[in-house]
């Protein structure tokens, strides 16, 4: 072995023996050890909505604008005979024997509006209504929700939550695979998925966790949802 190599080997052995210390002294102080947080519980919630049935009322400023626009257009229009411009306001029965009746539009305000029946879908016809439920042992209102199971997507969890809440029969449609939003609550996260009621009435499933339900509009949500963070999310998530 070359003299230079022998000297390097001896120096390495001396350094190794000098740096060997007790293993207890190598342990880090407890203040340096960070505990790994437990995984959050994940919930999928179904935001089931009934779409507007009639057109919303036109605001006053829009009515004034449309009147001004029609007046401006009429200045350049040709005058036509009255029989060409006058609309038909009466109709007869199909067999032609019935009395002539004048057509009247249905009232915008229904009996359910007057009675404030929040279990009826025949109210607030010009706005969206959303399903909220109360579950056994819980005094608060919430969207139908369930805890996610292993191997289940969040949409599948929301679909299962709705299936466990309402009876079979109503036709519903889930809009997309991505959630509308999510909210953190203590050690859990809730992901909201939108669904639309296409046909039928949504009655609670017998023997399920939900014991009471209401159909409410967006501006009625603060009466039922107390959590401020959830209210802020809903004001953005539910749209107009």
CSV table of C-alpha atoms in Angstrom, one decimal:
chain,number,residue,atom,x,y,z
A,1,UNK,CA,0.0,0.0,0.0
A,2,UNK,CA,1.4,3.4,-0.8
A,3,UNK,CA,2.4,5.6,2.2
A,4,UNK,CA,-0.1,8.3,1.3
A,5,UNK,CA,-3.0,5.8,1.2
A,6,UNK,CA,-1.9,4.2,4.5
A,7,UNK,CA,-2.0,7.6,6.2
A,8,UNK,CA,-5.5,8.4,4.9
A,9,UNK,CA,-6.8,5.0,6.1
A,10,UNK,CA,-5.5,5.6,9.6
A,11,UNK,CA,-6.9,9.1,9.8
A,12,UNK,CA,-10.4,7.8,8.8
A,13,UNK,CA,-10.3,5.1,11.5
A,14,UNK,CA,-9.3,7.6,14.2
A,15,UNK,CA,-12.1,10.0,13.2
A,16,UNK,CA,-14.7,7.2,13.2
A,17,UNK,CA,-13.8,6.1,16.8
A,18,UNK,CA,-13.7,9.6,18.1
A,19,UNK,CA,-17.2,10.6,16.7
A,20,UNK,CA,-19.0,7.5,18.1
A,21,UNK,CA,-21.3,8.7,20.9
A,22,UNK,CA,-24.2,7.2,22.9
A,23,UNK,CA,-27.4,6.7,20.9
A,24,UNK,CA,-29.5,8.4,23.6
A,25,UNK,CA,-27.6,11.6,23.0
A,26,UNK,CA,-28.7,11.4,19.3
A,27,UNK,CA,-32.4,11.6,20.1
A,28,UNK,CA,-34.1,15.0,19.1
A,29,UNK,CA,-35.8,17.0,21.8
A,30,UNK,CA,-39.6,16.5,22.0
A,31,UNK,CA,-40.1,20.1,20.9
A,32,UNK,CA,-38.6,19.2,17.5
A,33,UNK,CA,-41.0,16.3,16.9
A,34,UNK,CA,-44.2,17.1,15.1
A,35,UNK,CA,-47.2,14.8,15.4
A,36,UNK,CA,-48.8,13.7,12.2
A,37,UNK,CA,-52.4,15.0,12.2
A,38,UNK,CA,-55.2,12.5,11.8
A,39,UNK,CA,-57.0,12.5,8.4
A,40,UNK,CA,-60.1,14.6,8.1
A,41,UNK,CA,-63.5,12.8,7.8
A,42,UNK,CA,-65.0,13.5,4.4
A,43,UNK,CA,-68.6,14.0,3.7
A,44,UNK,CA,-70.5,14.3,0.4
A,45,UNK,CA,-73.6,16.6,0.4
A,46,UNK,CA,-76.3,16.8,-2.2
A,47,UNK,CA,-77.7,20.3,-3.1
A,48,UNK,CA,-81.0,19.3,-4.7
A,49,UNK,CA,-82.7,22.2,-6.4
A,50,UNK,CA,-86.1,22.8,-8.0
A,51,UNK,CA,-85.5,25.1,-11.0
A,52,UNK,CA,-87.8,28.2,-11.5
A,53,UNK,CA,-91.1,27.4,-13.1
A,54,UNK,CA,-92.0,30.9,-14.3
A,55,UNK,CA,-90.0,33.9,-15.5
A,56,UNK,CA,-89.0,36.3,-12.7
A,57,UNK,CA,-90.7,39.6,-12.4
A,58,UNK,CA,-89.1,42.3,-14.5
A,59,UNK,CA,-87.6,45.1,-12.4
A,60,UNK,CA,-89.0,48.6,-12.6
A,61,UNK,CA,-85.9,50.0,-14.4
A,62,UNK,CA,-86.2,47.3,-17.1
A,63,UNK,CA,-89.9,48.0,-17.6
A,64,UNK,CA,-89.1,51.7,-18.2
A,65,UNK,CA,-86.3,50.9,-20.6
A,66,UNK,CA,-88.5,48.5,-22.6
A,67,UNK,CA,-91.3,51.1,-22.8
A,68,UNK,CA,-88.8,53.8,-24.0
A,69,UNK,CA,-87.3,51.3,-26.6
A,70,UNK,CA,-90.8,50.4,-27.9
A,71,UNK,CA,-91.8,54.1,-28.2
A,72,UNK,CA,-88.6,54.9,-30.1
A,73,UNK,CA,-89.1,52.0,-32.5
A,74,UNK,CA,-92.7,52.9,-33.1
A,75,UNK,CA,-91.7,56.3,-34.5
A,76,UNK,CA,-90.1,54.6,-37.5
A,77,UNK,CA,-92.7,51.8,-37.9
A,78,UNK,CA,-95.4,51.9,-40.6
A,79,UNK,CA,-99.0,52.0,-39.4
A,80,UNK,CA,-100.8,48.7,-40.1
A,81,UNK,CA,-104.5,47.9,-40.1
A,82,UNK,CA,-105.9,47.1,-36.6
A,83,UNK,CA,-106.7,43.5,-37.6
A,84,UNK,CA,-103.0,42.8,-38.2
A,85,UNK,CA,-101.8,44.3,-34.9
A,86,UNK,CA,-104.6,43.5,-32.4
A,87,UNK,CA,-103.8,40.3,-30.4
A,88,UNK,CA,-106.4,37.6,-29.8
A,89,UNK,CA,-107.6,37.6,-26.2
A,90,UNK,CA,-110.5,35.1,-26.4
A,91,UNK,CA,-110.7,31.4,-27.3
A,92,UNK,CA,-113.5,28.8,-27.9
A,93,UNK,CA,-113.8,25.2,-26.9
A,94,UNK,CA,-112.3,22.6,-29.3
A,95,UNK,CA,-115.8,21.5,-30.5
A,96,UNK,CA,-116.8,25.1,-31.2
A,97,UNK,CA,-119.9,24.9,-29.1
A,98,UNK,CA,-118.5,26.4,-25.9
A,99,UNK,CA,-119.0,29.9,-24.8
A,100,UNK,CA,-116.3,32.4,-25.8
A,101,UNK,CA,-114.1,33.0,-22.8
A,102,UNK,CA,-111.4,35.6,-22.1
A,103,UNK,CA,-107.9,34.2,-21.4
A,104,UNK,CA,-106.5,35.1,-18.0
A,105,UNK,CA,-102.9,34.3,-16.8
A,106,UNK,CA,-102.5,32.2,-13.6
A,107,UNK,CA,-101.5,34.2,-10.5
A,108,UNK,CA,-97.9,34.4,-9.7
A,109,UNK,CA,-98.6,33.9,-6.0
A,110,UNK,CA,-99.9,30.5,-5.1
A,111,UNK,CA,-101.8,29.2,-2.1
A,112,UNK,CA,-98.5,27.7,-0.8
A,113,UNK,CA,-97.0,31.2,-0.9
A,114,UNK,CA,-99.9,32.6,1.1
A,115,UNK,CA,-99.8,29.8,3.7
A,116,UNK,CA,-95.9,29.9,3.8
A,117,UNK,CA,-95.9,26.1,3.2
A,118,UNK,CA,-92.2,25.3,3.0
A,119,UNK,CA,-92.9,21.6,2.3
A,120,UNK,CA,-94.6,22.5,-1.0
A,121,UNK,CA,-92.9,22.9,-4.3
A,122,UNK,CA,-95.7,25.2,-5.5
A,123,UNK,CA,-94.2,28.3,-3.9
A,124,UNK,CA,-91.6,30.9,-5.0
A,125,UNK,CA,-92.2,29.7,-8.6
A,126,UNK,CA,-89.9,32.4,-10.1
A,127,UNK,CA,-86.9,31.3,-7.9
A,128,UNK,CA,-84.9,28.2,-7.2
A,129,UNK,CA,-85.8,26.1,-4.2
A,130,UNK,CA,-83.3,23.9,-2.3
A,131,UNK,CA,-84.0,20.8,-0.1
A,132,UNK,CA,-82.9,21.0,3.6
A,133,UNK,CA,-83.4,18.2,6.1
A,134,UNK,CA,-83.2,17.5,9.8
A,135,UNK,CA,-81.7,14.2,10.9
A,136,UNK,CA,-82.3,12.1,14.0
A,137,UNK,CA,-80.6,13.5,17.0
A,138,UNK,CA,-79.7,16.8,15.3
A,139,UNK,CA,-81.6,20.0,15.7
A,140,UNK,CA,-79.9,21.8,12.9
A,141,UNK,CA,-80.8,21.9,9.2
A,142,UNK,CA,-78.5,20.7,6.5
A,143,UNK,CA,-78.3,19.4,3.0
A,144,UNK,CA,-78.6,15.6,2.6
A,145,UNK,CA,-75.2,14.2,3.3
A,146,UNK,CA,-73.3,11.1,4.1
A,147,UNK,CA,-69.7,10.1,5.1
A,148,UNK,CA,-67.5,8.9,2.3
A,149,UNK,CA,-66.7,5.2,2.1
A,150,UNK,CA,-63.5,3.6,0.9
A,151,UNK,CA,-63.3,3.4,-2.9
A,152,UNK,CA,-66.2,5.9,-3.3
A,153,UNK,CA,-65.9,9.2,-5.2
A,154,UNK,CA,-67.4,12.3,-3.6
A,155,UNK,CA,-70.2,12.4,-6.2
A,156,UNK,CA,-71.1,8.8,-5.5
A,157,UNK,CA,-71.3,9.7,-1.8
A,158,UNK,CA,-73.6,12.6,-2.6
A,159,UNK,CA,-75.8,10.3,-4.7
A,160,UNK,CA,-76.0,7.8,-1.9
A,161,UNK,CA,-76.9,10.6,0.6
A,162,UNK,CA,-79.8,11.6,-1.6
A,163,UNK,CA,-80.9,8.0,-2.1
A,164,UNK,CA,-80.9,7.4,1.6
A,165,UNK,CA,-82.9,10.6,2.2
A,166,UNK,CA,-85.8,10.6,-0.3
A,167,UNK,CA,-88.1,7.8,-1.5
A,168,UNK,CA,-87.7,6.2,-4.9
A,169,UNK,CA,-89.7,7.7,-7.8
A,170,UNK,CA,-88.5,11.4,-8.3
A,171,UNK,CA,-86.3,11.8,-11.3
A,172,UNK,CA,-83.1,13.7,-10.5
A,173,UNK,CA,-80.0,14.8,-12.4
A,174,UNK,CA,-76.5,15.4,-11.0
A,175,UNK,CA,-74.7,18.2,-12.7
A,176,UNK,CA,-71.1,17.3,-13.4
A,177,UNK,CA,-68.6,15.3,-11.4
A,178,UNK,CA,-66.8,18.2,-9.7
A,179,UNK,CA,-68.2,19.7,-6.4
A,180,UNK,CA,-69.7,23.2,-6.3
A,181,UNK,CA,-67.6,23.9,-3.2
A,182,UNK,CA,-66.5,22.6,0.1
A,183,UNK,CA,-66.4,23.8,3.7
A,184,UNK,CA,-64.1,22.8,6.7
A,185,UNK,CA,-65.9,22.1,10.0
A,186,UNK,CA,-63.7,21.0,12.9
A,187,UNK,CA,-62.0,17.8,11.8
A,188,UNK,CA,-64.2,17.2,8.8
A,189,UNK,CA,-64.7,18.4,5.2
A,190,UNK,CA,-68.0,18.6,3.4
A,191,UNK,CA,-68.1,18.6,-0.4
A,192,UNK,CA,-71.3,19.9,-2.1
A,193,UNK,CA,-72.6,18.4,-5.4
A,194,UNK,CA,-75.5,20.0,-7.3
A,195,UNK,CA,-78.5,18.0,-8.4
A,196,UNK,CA,-81.7,19.1,-10.0
A,197,UNK,CA,-85.2,17.7,-9.5
A,198,UNK,CA,-86.5,17.0,-13.0
A,199,UNK,CA,-89.8,15.3,-12.2
A,200,UNK,CA,-91.9,14.1,-9.2
A,201,UNK,CA,-92.2,15.0,-5.5
A,202,UNK,CA,-89.3,14.4,-3.1
A,203,UNK,CA,-90.8,12.7,0.0
A,204,UNK,CA,-88.6,11.5,2.9
A,205,UNK,CA,-87.7,7.9,3.0
A,206,UNK,CA,-89.4,5.9,5.7
A,207,UNK,CA,-86.9,4.6,8.3
A,208,UNK,CA,-84.1,6.9,7.1
A,209,UNK,CA,-82.0,9.4,9.1
A,210,UNK,CA,-84.0,12.4,7.9
A,211,UNK,CA,-87.1,13.2,10.0
A,212,UNK,CA,-88.1,16.6,8.6
A,213,UNK,CA,-87.6,18.6,5.4
A,214,UNK,CA,-88.2,22.0,3.9
A,215,UNK,CA,-87.9,23.6,0.4
A,216,UNK,CA,-86.3,27.1,0.8
A,217,UNK,CA,-85.1,29.8,-1.5
A,218,UNK,CA,-81.6,31.3,-1.3
A,219,UNK,CA,-82.7,34.4,0.6
A,220,UNK,CA,-84.3,32.2,3.2
A,221,UNK,CA,-81.1,30.2,3.9
A,222,UNK,CA,-79.9,32.3,6.9
A,223,UNK,CA,-83.0,31.3,8.8
A,224,UNK,CA,-82.0,27.7,8.6
A,225,UNK,CA,-78.2,27.6,8.3
A,226,UNK,CA,-76.5,29.3,11.3
A,227,UNK,CA,-72.8,28.7,10.5
A,228,UNK,CA,-71.3,31.9,9.1
A,229,UNK,CA,-68.7,30.2,7.0
A,230,UNK,CA,-71.3,28.0,5.4
A,231,UNK,CA,-73.6,31.0,4.8
A,232,UNK,CA,-70.8,32.8,3.0
A,233,UNK,CA,-70.1,29.8,0.8
A,234,UNK,CA,-73.8,29.3,-0.1
A,235,UNK,CA,-74.2,33.0,-1.1
A,236,UNK,CA,-71.5,32.4,-3.8
A,237,UNK,CA,-72.3,28.8,-4.6
A,238,UNK,CA,-76.1,28.9,-5.1
A,239,UNK,CA,-76.0,31.7,-7.7
A,240,UNK,CA,-79.0,34.0,-8.3
